[in-house]
PDB file of C-alpha atoms and ligand atoms in Angstrom:
ATOM      1  CA  MET A  73     -58.109 112.870-229.057  1.00 96.00           C
ATOM      2  CA  LYS A  74     -57.679 114.517-232.499  1.00 95.00           C
ATOM      3  CA  GLU A  75     -57.844 110.767-233.661  1.00 95.00           C
ATOM      4  CA  ALA A  76     -60.822 109.369-232.031  1.00 97.00           C
ATOM      5  CA  THR A  77     -62.830 113.273-232.719  1.00 97.00           C
ATOM      6  CA  THR A  78     -61.983 112.929-236.571  1.00 95.00           C
ATOM      7  CA  GLU A  79     -63.367 109.036-236.109  1.00 96.00           C
ATOM      8  CA  PHE A  80     -66.498 110.110-234.871  1.00 96.00           C
ATOM      9  CA  PHE A  81     -67.106 113.117-237.377  1.00 95.00           C
ATOM     10  CA  ASN A  82     -66.410 110.618-240.094  1.00 95.00           C
ATOM     11  CA  LEU A  83     -69.015 108.098-238.552  1.00 95.00           C
ATOM     12  CA  PRO A  84     -72.337 107.930-240.748  1.00 95.00           C
ATOM     13  CA  ILE A  85     -74.793 110.538-240.364  1.00 92.00           C
ATOM     14  CA  GLU A  86     -77.630 108.292-238.700  1.00 94.00           C
ATOM     15  CA  GLU A  87     -74.614 107.155-236.145  1.00 94.00           C
ATOM     16  CA  LYS A  88     -74.002 110.989-235.175  1.00 93.00           C
ATOM     17  CA  GLU A  89     -77.891 111.566-235.094  1.00 92.00           C
ATOM     18  CA  MET A  90     -77.763 109.384-232.137  1.00 92.00           C
ATOM     19  CA  TYR A  91     -76.343 112.162-230.187  1.00 92.00           C
ATOM     20  CA  ALA A  92     -78.677 114.757-231.736  1.00 91.00           C
ATOM     21  CA  MET A  93     -79.095 117.992-230.134  1.00 86.00           C
ATOM     22  CA  PRO A  94     -82.791 118.227-229.016  1.00 82.00           C
ATOM     23  CA  PRO A  95     -84.261 121.623-230.434  1.00 76.00           C
ATOM     24  CA  ASN A  96     -83.697 124.621-228.249  1.00 74.00           C
ATOM     25  CA  ASP A  97     -80.878 122.852-226.346  1.00 78.00           C
ATOM     26  CA  VAL A  98     -77.067 123.065-226.876  1.00 80.00           C
ATOM     27  CA  HIS A  99     -75.919 119.546-225.642  1.00 87.00           C
ATOM     28  CA  GLY A 100     -74.867 116.949-228.407  1.00 89.00           C
ATOM     29  CA  TYR A 101     -74.195 116.796-231.890  1.00 91.00           C
ATOM     30  CA  GLY A 102     -75.898 119.867-234.298  1.00 85.00           C
ATOM     31  CA  HIS A 103     -75.347 123.085-235.405  1.00 77.00           C
ATOM     32  CA  ALA A 104     -74.744 126.242-233.252  1.00 66.00           C
ATOM     33  CA  TYR A 105     -76.768 129.463-233.331  1.00 59.00           C
ATOM     34  CA  VAL A 106     -79.504 128.229-235.353  1.00 58.00           C
ATOM     35  CA  VAL A 107     -82.312 131.014-234.975  1.00 59.00           C
ATOM     36  CA  SER A 108     -84.728 131.253-238.089  1.00 61.00           C
ATOM     37  CA  GLU A 109     -85.511 129.109-241.090  1.00 61.00           C
ATOM     38  CA  ASP A 110     -84.081 131.365-243.194  1.00 62.00           C
ATOM     39  CA  GLN A 111     -80.698 132.159-242.211  1.00 63.00           C
ATOM     40  CA  ILE A 112     -77.352 130.785-244.145  1.00 65.00           C
ATOM     41  CA  LEU A 113     -75.757 128.251-241.856  1.00 72.00           C
ATOM     42  CA  ASP A 114     -71.923 128.363-240.977  1.00 80.00           C
ATOM     43  CA  TRP A 115     -70.299 125.545-242.721  1.00 81.00           C
ATOM     44  CA  SER A 116     -69.715 123.264-239.767  1.00 87.00           C
ATOM     45  CA  ASP A 117     -71.070 120.700-237.437  1.00 90.00           C
ATOM     46  CA  LEU A 118     -70.351 120.465-233.747  1.00 92.00           C
ATOM     47  CA  MET A 119     -70.466 118.477-230.913  1.00 94.00           C
ATOM     48  CA  TYR A 120     -71.062 120.116-227.596  1.00 94.00           C
ATOM     49  CA  LEU A 121     -70.685 118.605-224.167  1.00 95.00           C
ATOM     50  CA  LEU A 122     -70.698 120.211-220.678  1.00 95.00           C
ATOM     51  CA  ILE A 123     -67.942 118.809-218.624  1.00 96.00           C
ATOM     52  CA  TYR A 124     -67.932 120.257-215.448  1.00 96.00           C
ATOM     53  CA  PRO A 125     -69.499 119.894-212.939  1.00 95.00           C
ATOM     54  CA  THR A 126     -69.801 116.362-213.401  1.00 94.00           C
ATOM     55  CA  ARG A 127     -73.301 116.358-212.089  1.00 93.00           C
ATOM     56  CA  CYS A 128     -74.331 118.625-214.914  1.00 91.00           C
ATOM     57  CA  ARG A 129     -73.216 116.189-217.426  1.00 92.00           C
ATOM     58  CA  ARG A 130     -76.138 114.704-220.050  1.00 90.00           C
ATOM     59  CA  LEU A 131     -73.882 111.407-220.204  1.00 90.00           C
ATOM     60  CA  GLN A 132     -76.860 109.952-223.221  1.00 89.00           C
ATOM     61  CA  CYS A 133     -75.080 112.710-225.253  1.00 91.00           C
ATOM     62  CA  TRP A 134     -71.501 111.546-225.158  1.00 94.00           C
ATOM     63  CA  PRO A 135     -70.494 109.245-227.837  1.00 95.00           C
ATOM     64  CA  ASN A 136     -70.327 105.644-227.495  1.00 94.00           C
ATOM     65  CA  THR A 137     -68.071 105.406-230.725  1.00 94.00           C
ATOM     66  CA  PRO A 138     -65.141 105.176-231.120  1.00 95.00           C
ATOM     67  CA  LYS A 139     -64.520 103.094-228.674  1.00 94.00           C
ATOM     68  CA  GLY A 140     -63.031 104.592-225.356  1.00 95.00           C
ATOM     69  CA  PHE A 141     -63.752 108.182-226.490  1.00 96.00           C
ATOM     70  CA  LYS A 142     -65.460 109.024-223.456  1.00 96.00           C
ATOM     71  CA  ASP A 143     -62.520 108.354-221.284  1.00 96.00           C
ATOM     72  CA  ILE A 144     -59.885 110.249-223.687  1.00 97.00           C
ATOM     73  CA  ILE A 145     -62.641 113.377-223.518  1.00 97.00           C
ATOM     74  CA  GLU A 146     -62.545 112.998-219.839  1.00 97.00           C
ATOM     75  CA  ALA A 147     -58.578 112.878-219.583  1.00 97.00           C
ATOM     76  CA  TYR A 148     -58.432 115.934-221.982  1.00 98.00           C
ATOM     77  CA  SER A 149     -60.987 117.727-220.163  1.00 98.00           C
ATOM     78  CA  SER A 150     -59.527 117.417-216.639  1.00 98.00           C
ATOM     79  CA  GLU A 151     -56.011 118.409-218.168  1.00 98.00           C
ATOM     80  CA  VAL A 152     -57.671 121.903-219.733  1.00 98.00           C
ATOM     81  CA  ASN A 153     -58.959 122.191-216.258  1.00 98.00           C
ATOM     82  CA  ARG A 154     -56.085 122.240-214.635  1.00 98.00           C
ATOM     83  CA  VAL A 155     -54.732 124.724-216.978  1.00 98.00           C
ATOM     84  CA  SER A 156     -57.552 126.800-217.013  1.00 98.00           C
ATOM     85  CA  ARG A 157     -57.058 126.889-213.017  1.00 98.00           C
ATOM     86  CA  GLU A 158     -53.379 128.006-213.925  1.00 98.00           C
ATOM     87  CA  LEU A 159     -54.257 130.535-216.135  1.00 98.00           C
ATOM     88  CA  LEU A 160     -57.275 132.250-213.644  1.00 98.00           C
ATOM     89  CA  SER A 161     -54.550 131.990-211.026  1.00 98.00           C
ATOM     90  CA  SER A 162     -52.178 134.136-213.079  1.00 98.00           C
ATOM     91  CA  LEU A 163     -54.657 136.448-214.282  1.00 97.00           C
ATOM     92  CA  SER A 164     -55.332 137.413-210.634  1.00 98.00           C
ATOM     93  CA  VAL A 165     -52.184 138.141-209.962  1.00 98.00           C
ATOM     94  CA  ILE A 166     -51.544 140.259-213.160  1.00 97.00           C
ATOM     95  CA  MET A 167     -55.115 142.085-212.502  1.00 96.00           C
ATOM     96  CA  GLY A 168     -53.741 143.068-208.921  1.00 96.00           C
ATOM     97  CA  MET A 169     -55.472 140.350-206.597  1.00 97.00           C
ATOM     98  CA  GLU A 170     -54.729 137.618-204.960  1.00 97.00           C
ATOM     99  CA  ASN A 171     -54.242 134.584-206.813  1.00 97.00           C
ATOM    100  CA  HIS A 172     -57.336 132.618-205.894  1.00 98.00           C
ATOM    101  CA  VAL A 173     -59.559 135.621-206.664  1.00 98.00           C
ATOM    102  CA  LEU A 174     -60.888 135.109-210.228  1.00 98.00           C
ATOM    103  CA  LEU A 175     -61.114 131.460-209.559  1.00 98.00           C
ATOM    104  CA  GLU A 176     -63.913 132.185-206.511  1.00 98.00           C
ATOM    105  CA  LEU A 177     -65.341 134.892-208.457  1.00 98.00           C
ATOM    106  CA  HIS A 178     -66.947 131.442-210.670  1.00 98.00           C
ATOM    107  CA  LYS A 179     -68.565 130.178-207.584  1.00 97.00           C
ATOM    108  CA  GLU A 180     -68.238 126.718-209.646  1.00 96.00           C
ATOM    109  CA  ILE A 181     -66.234 126.652-212.914  1.00 97.00           C
ATOM    110  CA  ILE A 182     -68.663 125.562-215.737  1.00 96.00           C
ATOM    111  CA  GLN A 183     -66.754 124.073-218.537  1.00 97.00           C
ATOM    112  CA  GLY A 184     -68.105 123.331-222.170  1.00 96.00           C
ATOM    113  CA  LEU A 185     -66.048 121.577-224.786  1.00 97.00           C
ATOM    114  CA  ARG A 186     -67.098 122.350-228.254  1.00 96.00           C
ATOM    115  CA  MET A 187     -65.540 120.044-230.982  1.00 96.00           C
ATOM    116  CA  ASN A 188     -66.199 121.962-234.342  1.00 95.00           C
ATOM    117  CA  TYR A 189     -65.879 119.771-237.585  1.00 95.00           C
ATOM    118  CA  TYR A 190     -65.184 121.870-240.887  1.00 93.00           C
ATOM    119  CA  PRO A 191     -65.773 119.885-243.823  1.00 90.00           C
ATOM    120  CA  PRO A 192     -63.851 120.841-246.954  1.00 88.00           C
ATOM    121  CA  CYS A 193     -65.803 123.341-248.973  1.00 80.00           C
ATOM    122  CA  ILE A 194     -65.501 123.821-252.634  1.00 83.00           C
ATOM    123  CA  THR A 195     -66.206 127.624-252.503  1.00 81.00           C
ATOM    124  CA  PRO A 196     -65.003 128.667-249.505  1.00 76.00           C
ATOM    125  CA  GLU A 197     -65.025 132.527-250.166  1.00 81.00           C
ATOM    126  CA  ASN A 198     -69.020 132.242-250.444  1.00 80.00           C
ATOM    127  CA  VAL A 199     -69.436 130.325-246.645  1.00 80.00           C
ATOM    128  CA  LEU A 200     -67.795 130.929-242.997  1.00 84.00           C
ATOM    129  CA  GLY A 201     -66.748 127.930-240.611  1.00 85.00           C
ATOM    130  CA  VAL A 202     -67.926 129.950-237.801  1.00 87.00           C
ATOM    131  CA  SER A 203     -69.557 133.274-238.325  1.00 87.00           C
ATOM    132  CA  PRO A 204     -67.698 136.616-236.245  1.00 90.00           C
ATOM    133  CA  HIS A 205     -68.408 136.667-232.477  1.00 91.00           C
ATOM    134  CA  SER A 206     -66.623 136.812-229.121  1.00 93.00           C
ATOM    135  CA  ASP A 207     -66.731 133.963-226.291  1.00 93.00           C
ATOM    136  CA  SER A 208     -69.422 134.431-224.227  1.00 93.00           C
ATOM    137  CA  GLY A 209     -67.137 132.587-220.919  1.00 96.00           C
ATOM    138  CA  THR A 210     -64.382 134.018-219.160  1.00 98.00           C
ATOM    139  CA  ILE A 211     -61.602 132.472-220.987  1.00 98.00           C
ATOM    140  CA  THR A 212     -61.606 130.082-224.026  1.00 98.00           C
ATOM    141  CA  LEU A 213     -58.712 127.178-224.316  1.00 98.00           C
ATOM    142  CA  LEU A 214     -58.846 126.114-227.921  1.00 97.00           C
ATOM    143  CA  MET A 215     -56.721 123.260-229.741  1.00 96.00           C
ATOM    144  CA  GLN A 216     -56.863 122.756-233.717  1.00 92.00           C
ATOM    145  CA  ASN A 217     -55.351 120.615-236.291  1.00 87.00           C
ATOM    146  CA  ASP A 218     -51.554 121.102-236.658  1.00 85.00           C
ATOM    147  CA  ASP A 219     -51.555 121.272-240.296  1.00 89.00           C
ATOM    148  CA  VAL A 220     -54.833 123.304-241.497  1.00 90.00           C
ATOM    149  CA  CYS A 221     -55.331 127.164-240.818  1.00 91.00           C
ATOM    150  CA  GLY A 222     -58.994 128.370-240.256  1.00 93.00           C
ATOM    151  CA  LEU A 223     -58.989 130.321-237.075  1.00 95.00           C
ATOM    152  CA  GLU A 224     -58.790 134.289-237.902  1.00 95.00           C
ATOM    153  CA  ILE A 225     -59.018 137.045-235.249  1.00 96.00           C
ATOM    154  CA  ARG A 226     -60.117 140.749-235.879  1.00 96.00           C
ATOM    155  CA  HIS A 227     -57.685 143.212-235.972  1.00 95.00           C
ATOM    156  CA  ASN A 228     -57.244 146.584-236.959  1.00 94.00           C
ATOM    157  CA  GLY A 229     -60.246 146.076-239.109  1.00 93.00           C
ATOM    158  CA  GLY A 230     -59.077 143.167-241.099  1.00 96.00           C
ATOM    159  CA  TRP A 231     -58.826 139.382-240.365  1.00 96.00           C
ATOM    160  CA  VAL A 232     -55.358 138.005-239.274  1.00 97.00           C
ATOM    161  CA  PRO A 233     -54.941 133.937-239.282  1.00 95.00           C
ATOM    162  CA  VAL A 234     -53.586 132.340-236.275  1.00 95.00           C
ATOM    163  CA  VAL A 235     -51.340 129.872-237.623  1.00 93.00           C
ATOM    164  CA  PRO A 236     -51.534 126.639-236.240  1.00 92.00           C
ATOM    165  CA  LYS A 237     -48.421 125.502-233.525  1.00 91.00           C
ATOM    166  CA  SER A 238     -48.207 121.887-232.575  1.00 88.00           C
ATOM    167  CA  ASP A 239     -48.860 120.950-228.723  1.00 88.00           C
ATOM    168  CA  ALA A 240     -49.781 124.796-228.257  1.00 94.00           C
ATOM    169  CA  LEU A 241     -53.152 125.652-227.105  1.00 96.00           C
ATOM    170  CA  ILE A 242     -54.507 129.480-228.064  1.00 96.00           C
ATOM    171  CA  VAL A 243     -56.235 131.172-225.256  1.00 97.00           C
ATOM    172  CA  ASN A 244     -59.300 133.458-226.002  1.00 97.00           C
ATOM    173  CA  VAL A 245     -60.648 136.595-224.055  1.00 97.00           C
ATOM    174  CA  GLY A 246     -63.763 135.884-223.517  1.00 96.00           C
ATOM    175  CA  ASP A 247     -66.873 138.724-222.561  1.00 95.00           C
ATOM    176  CA  ILE A 248     -66.739 137.888-218.918  1.00 97.00           C
ATOM    177  CA  LEU A 249     -63.063 138.262-218.438  1.00 97.00           C
ATOM    178  CA  GLU A 250     -64.229 141.954-220.454  1.00 97.00           C
ATOM    179  CA  ILE A 251     -66.517 143.230-218.209  1.00 97.00           C
ATOM    180  CA  TRP A 252     -64.242 141.972-214.710  1.00 97.00           C
ATOM    181  CA  SER A 253     -61.506 143.830-216.072  1.00 97.00           C
ATOM    182  CA  ASN A 254     -63.772 146.862-217.093  1.00 97.00           C
ATOM    183  CA  GLY A 255     -62.760 146.613-220.977  1.00 96.00           C
ATOM    184  CA  LYS A 256     -58.739 146.673-219.659  1.00 96.00           C
ATOM    185  CA  TYR A 257     -58.796 143.331-221.436  1.00 96.00           C
ATOM    186  CA  LYS A 258     -61.026 142.958-224.415  1.00 95.00           C
ATOM    187  CA  SER A 259     -63.007 139.591-225.474  1.00 95.00           C
ATOM    188  CA  ILE A 260     -61.423 138.914-228.979  1.00 95.00           C
ATOM    189  CA  GLU A 261     -63.770 138.829-232.094  1.00 95.00           C
ATOM    190  CA  HIS A 262     -62.805 135.632-234.001  1.00 95.00           C
ATOM    191  CA  ARG A 263     -64.200 134.026-236.990  1.00 93.00           C
ATOM    192  CA  ALA A 264     -63.400 130.282-238.781  1.00 93.00           C
ATOM    193  CA  VAL A 265     -62.863 130.184-242.325  1.00 91.00           C
ATOM    194  CA  THR A 266     -63.333 126.978-244.569  1.00 89.00           C
ATOM    195  CA  ASN A 267     -60.515 125.145-247.105  1.00 87.00           C
ATOM    196  CA  LYS A 268     -61.152 123.761-250.451  1.00 87.00           C
ATOM    197  CA  ASN A 269     -59.241 120.519-249.874  1.00 89.00           C
ATOM    198  CA  ARG A 270     -58.999 119.614-246.273  1.00 91.00           C
ATOM    199  CA  GLU A 271     -61.366 119.276-243.316  1.00 92.00           C
ATOM    200  CA  ARG A 272     -60.246 120.741-240.275  1.00 94.00           C
ATOM    201  CA  ILE A 273     -61.272 120.147-236.406  1.00 95.00           C
ATOM    202  CA  SER A 274     -61.217 122.418-233.568  1.00 96.00           C
ATOM    203  CA  TYR A 275     -61.627 121.755-229.826  1.00 96.00           C
ATOM    204  CA  ALA A 276     -63.174 124.654-227.759  1.00 96.00           C
ATOM    205  CA  THR A 277     -63.100 124.379-223.960  1.00 97.00           C
ATOM    206  CA  PHE A 278     -65.179 127.490-222.384  1.00 97.00           C
ATOM    207  CA  ILE A 279     -64.551 128.180-218.799  1.00 97.00           C
ATOM    208  CA  CYS A 280     -67.403 129.911-217.552  1.00 97.00           C
ATOM    209  CA  PRO A 281     -68.678 130.967-213.976  1.00 97.00           C
ATOM    210  CA  TRP A 282     -71.671 129.769-212.708  1.00 96.00           C
ATOM    211  CA  ASP A 283     -75.432 130.081-213.792  1.00 93.00           C
ATOM    212  CA  ASP A 284     -76.202 132.788-211.374  1.00 95.00           C
ATOM    213  CA  VAL A 285     -72.931 134.436-210.754  1.00 97.00           C
ATOM    214  CA  GLU A 286     -73.603 138.670-210.988  1.00 97.00           C
ATOM    215  CA  VAL A 287     -71.009 139.910-213.115  1.00 97.00           C
ATOM    216  CA  GLU A 288     -69.774 143.550-213.351  1.00 96.00           C
ATOM    217  CA  PRO A 289     -66.402 145.374-213.474  1.00 97.00           C
ATOM    218  CA  LEU A 290     -64.559 144.837-210.329  1.00 97.00           C
ATOM    219  CA  ASP A 291     -64.198 147.911-208.169  1.00 96.00           C
ATOM    220  CA  HIS A 292     -60.760 148.525-208.281  1.00 96.00           C
ATOM    221  CA  MET A 293     -60.861 148.410-211.900  1.00 96.00           C
ATOM    222  CA  VAL A 294     -63.052 151.324-211.829  1.00 96.00           C
ATOM    223  CA  ASP A 295     -61.706 154.545-210.829  1.00 94.00           C
ATOM    224  CA  HIS A 296     -61.651 158.218-211.955  1.00 95.00           C
ATOM    225  CA  GLU A 297     -59.906 157.613-215.508  1.00 94.00           C
ATOM    226  CA  ASN A 298     -61.762 154.418-216.096  1.00 93.00           C
ATOM    227  CA  PRO A 299     -65.321 154.985-215.223  1.00 95.00           C
ATOM    228  CA  LYS A 300     -67.280 151.982-215.250  1.00 95.00           C
ATOM    229  CA  LEU A 301     -68.092 150.636-218.582  1.00 95.00           C
ATOM    230  CA  TYR A 302     -70.527 147.480-218.223  1.00 95.00           C
ATOM    231  CA  LYS A 303     -73.671 146.939-216.151  1.00 92.00           C
ATOM    232  CA  LYS A 304     -74.137 144.061-214.172  1.00 95.00           C
ATOM    233  CA  VAL A 305     -75.109 140.771-215.853  1.00 94.00           C
ATOM    234  CA  ILE A 306     -76.058 137.371-214.452  1.00 95.00           C
ATOM    235  CA  PHE A 307     -74.144 135.006-216.639  1.00 95.00           C
ATOM    236  CA  GLY A 308     -76.901 132.198-217.114  1.00 92.00           C
ATOM    237  CA  GLU A 309     -79.008 135.219-218.595  1.00 92.00           C
ATOM    238  CA  TYR A 310     -76.601 137.014-220.651  1.00 91.00           C
ATOM    239  CA  LEU A 311     -75.219 133.366-222.305  1.00 89.00           C
ATOM    240  CA  ARG A 312     -78.654 132.751-222.878  1.00 85.00           C
ATOM    241  CA  GLN A 313     -79.270 135.896-224.694  1.00 83.00           C
ATOM    242  CA  SER A 314     -76.030 135.449-226.824  1.00 81.00           C
ATOM    243  CA  LEU A 315     -76.996 131.858-227.814  1.00 76.00           C
ATOM    244  CA  GLN A 316     -80.696 133.437-229.184  1.00 72.00           C
ATOM    245  CA  ARG A 317     -78.968 135.788-231.240  1.00 65.00           C
ATOM    246  CA  LYS A 318     -77.164 134.863-235.039  1.00 57.00           C
ATOM    247  CA  MET A 319     -73.842 135.988-234.317  1.00 59.00           C
ATOM    248  CA  GLU A 320     -72.776 139.306-235.388  1.00 60.00           C
ATOM    249  CA  GLY A 321     -69.062 139.965-234.256  1.00 64.00           C
ATOM    250  CA  LYS A 322     -68.855 141.916-231.077  1.00 69.00           C
ATOM    251  CA  LYS A 323     -72.247 143.648-231.391  1.00 60.00           C
ATOM    252  CA  HIS A 324     -73.842 142.479-228.187  1.00 60.00           C
ATOM    253  CA  THR A 325     -70.948 143.898-225.647  1.00 61.00           C
ATOM    254  CA  LEU A 326     -71.601 147.362-227.149  1.00 56.00           C
ATOM    255  CA  MET A 327     -75.146 146.952-226.602  1.00 53.00           C
ATOM    256  CA  TRP A 328     -74.499 146.974-222.799  1.00 54.00           C
ATOM    257  CA  GLN A 329     -72.145 149.631-223.146  1.00 54.00           C
ATOM    258  CA  GLU A 330     -74.749 151.725-224.588  1.00 47.00           C
ATOM    259  CA  LEU A 331     -77.246 150.567-221.805  1.00 44.00           C
ATOM    260  CA  ILE A 332     -75.231 151.773-219.253  1.00 44.00           C
ATOM    261  CA  GLU A 333     -74.604 155.217-220.934  1.00 41.00           C
ATOM    262  CA  TYR A 334     -78.376 155.797-221.347  1.00 36.00           C
ATOM    263  CA  GLU A 335     -78.997 154.467-217.454  1.00 35.00           C
TER     264      GLU A 335
HETATM  265  O1  AKG B 619     -62.647 126.634-235.162  1.00 68.80           O
HETATM  266  C1  AKG B 619     -62.071 127.562-234.535  1.00 68.80           C
HETATM  267  O2  AKG B 619     -60.715 127.822-234.267  1.00 68.80           O
HETATM  268  C2  AKG B 619     -63.192 128.607-233.616  1.00 68.80           C
HETATM  269  C3  AKG B 619     -64.244 128.086-232.904  1.00 68.80           C
HETATM  270  C4  AKG B 619     -64.990 128.962-232.521  1.00 68.80           C
HETATM  271  O3  AKG B 619     -64.419 130.292-232.305  1.00 68.80           O
HETATM  272  C5  AKG B 619     -65.679 128.198-231.393  1.00 68.80           C
HETATM  273  O4  AKG B 619     -66.082 127.106-231.224  1.00 68.80           O
HETATM  274  O5  AKG B 619     -66.134 129.386-230.409  1.00 68.80           O
HETATM  275 FE1  FE2 B 620     -65.274 131.215-230.606  1.00 68.80          FE
END
């Protein structure tokens, strides 16, 4: 997976543009969160593919080069899908439910793969690879290069690097798990910084509920001491709203909390 993806991003731009993301779309090769002509873009390219359910795939966006890349993506993603189902099952138990509950709440898992490519940057202090944000789904499973740092998480008002470990996936809590758990598990604010000498690639698999799933704090996570903190959202609408905004850390989740206070 790592070799094939590196080869893909190192192809001439004309070849990568054969898979270009259409305007107002998220599939294919391009750039995330482009919301205005005059914004400063993040120092990265990406390739986004919807993997599951298979009937939703846009196969014309799946790269033909390098040879066999499609099969590699398929094999990698089906293993990550297996791991994510195990994680949802354990999380259900940790949250005091039967092991199938979180998976069922998704109706059908939507799984997306975002491959982020960060070229070296001669002035890394002036740009970000990815601006601060939290992921919108339930959980994210992230693989990164073994030997190039870049990912940082927000902790105590500062940024802490997540040092790569070979053969390890990083699991991020996303906004939907934050809502279901009524804020017990907070989605993690994170960003990626760039590097002067080395390119870096990361592979983020987003696990999300089906588009029309209504998400709100689970009944048993709300009680006298833990009043309901989030209002109900429809996942698809929530996702589209967050894609239309320039990333600004976790401001969007705070916004709903305010909404509920004023309701
Ligand atoms: O490159 C990274 O480590 C982070 C990527 C990321 O946050 C994302 O794709 O949502
Ligand atoms: Fe992210």
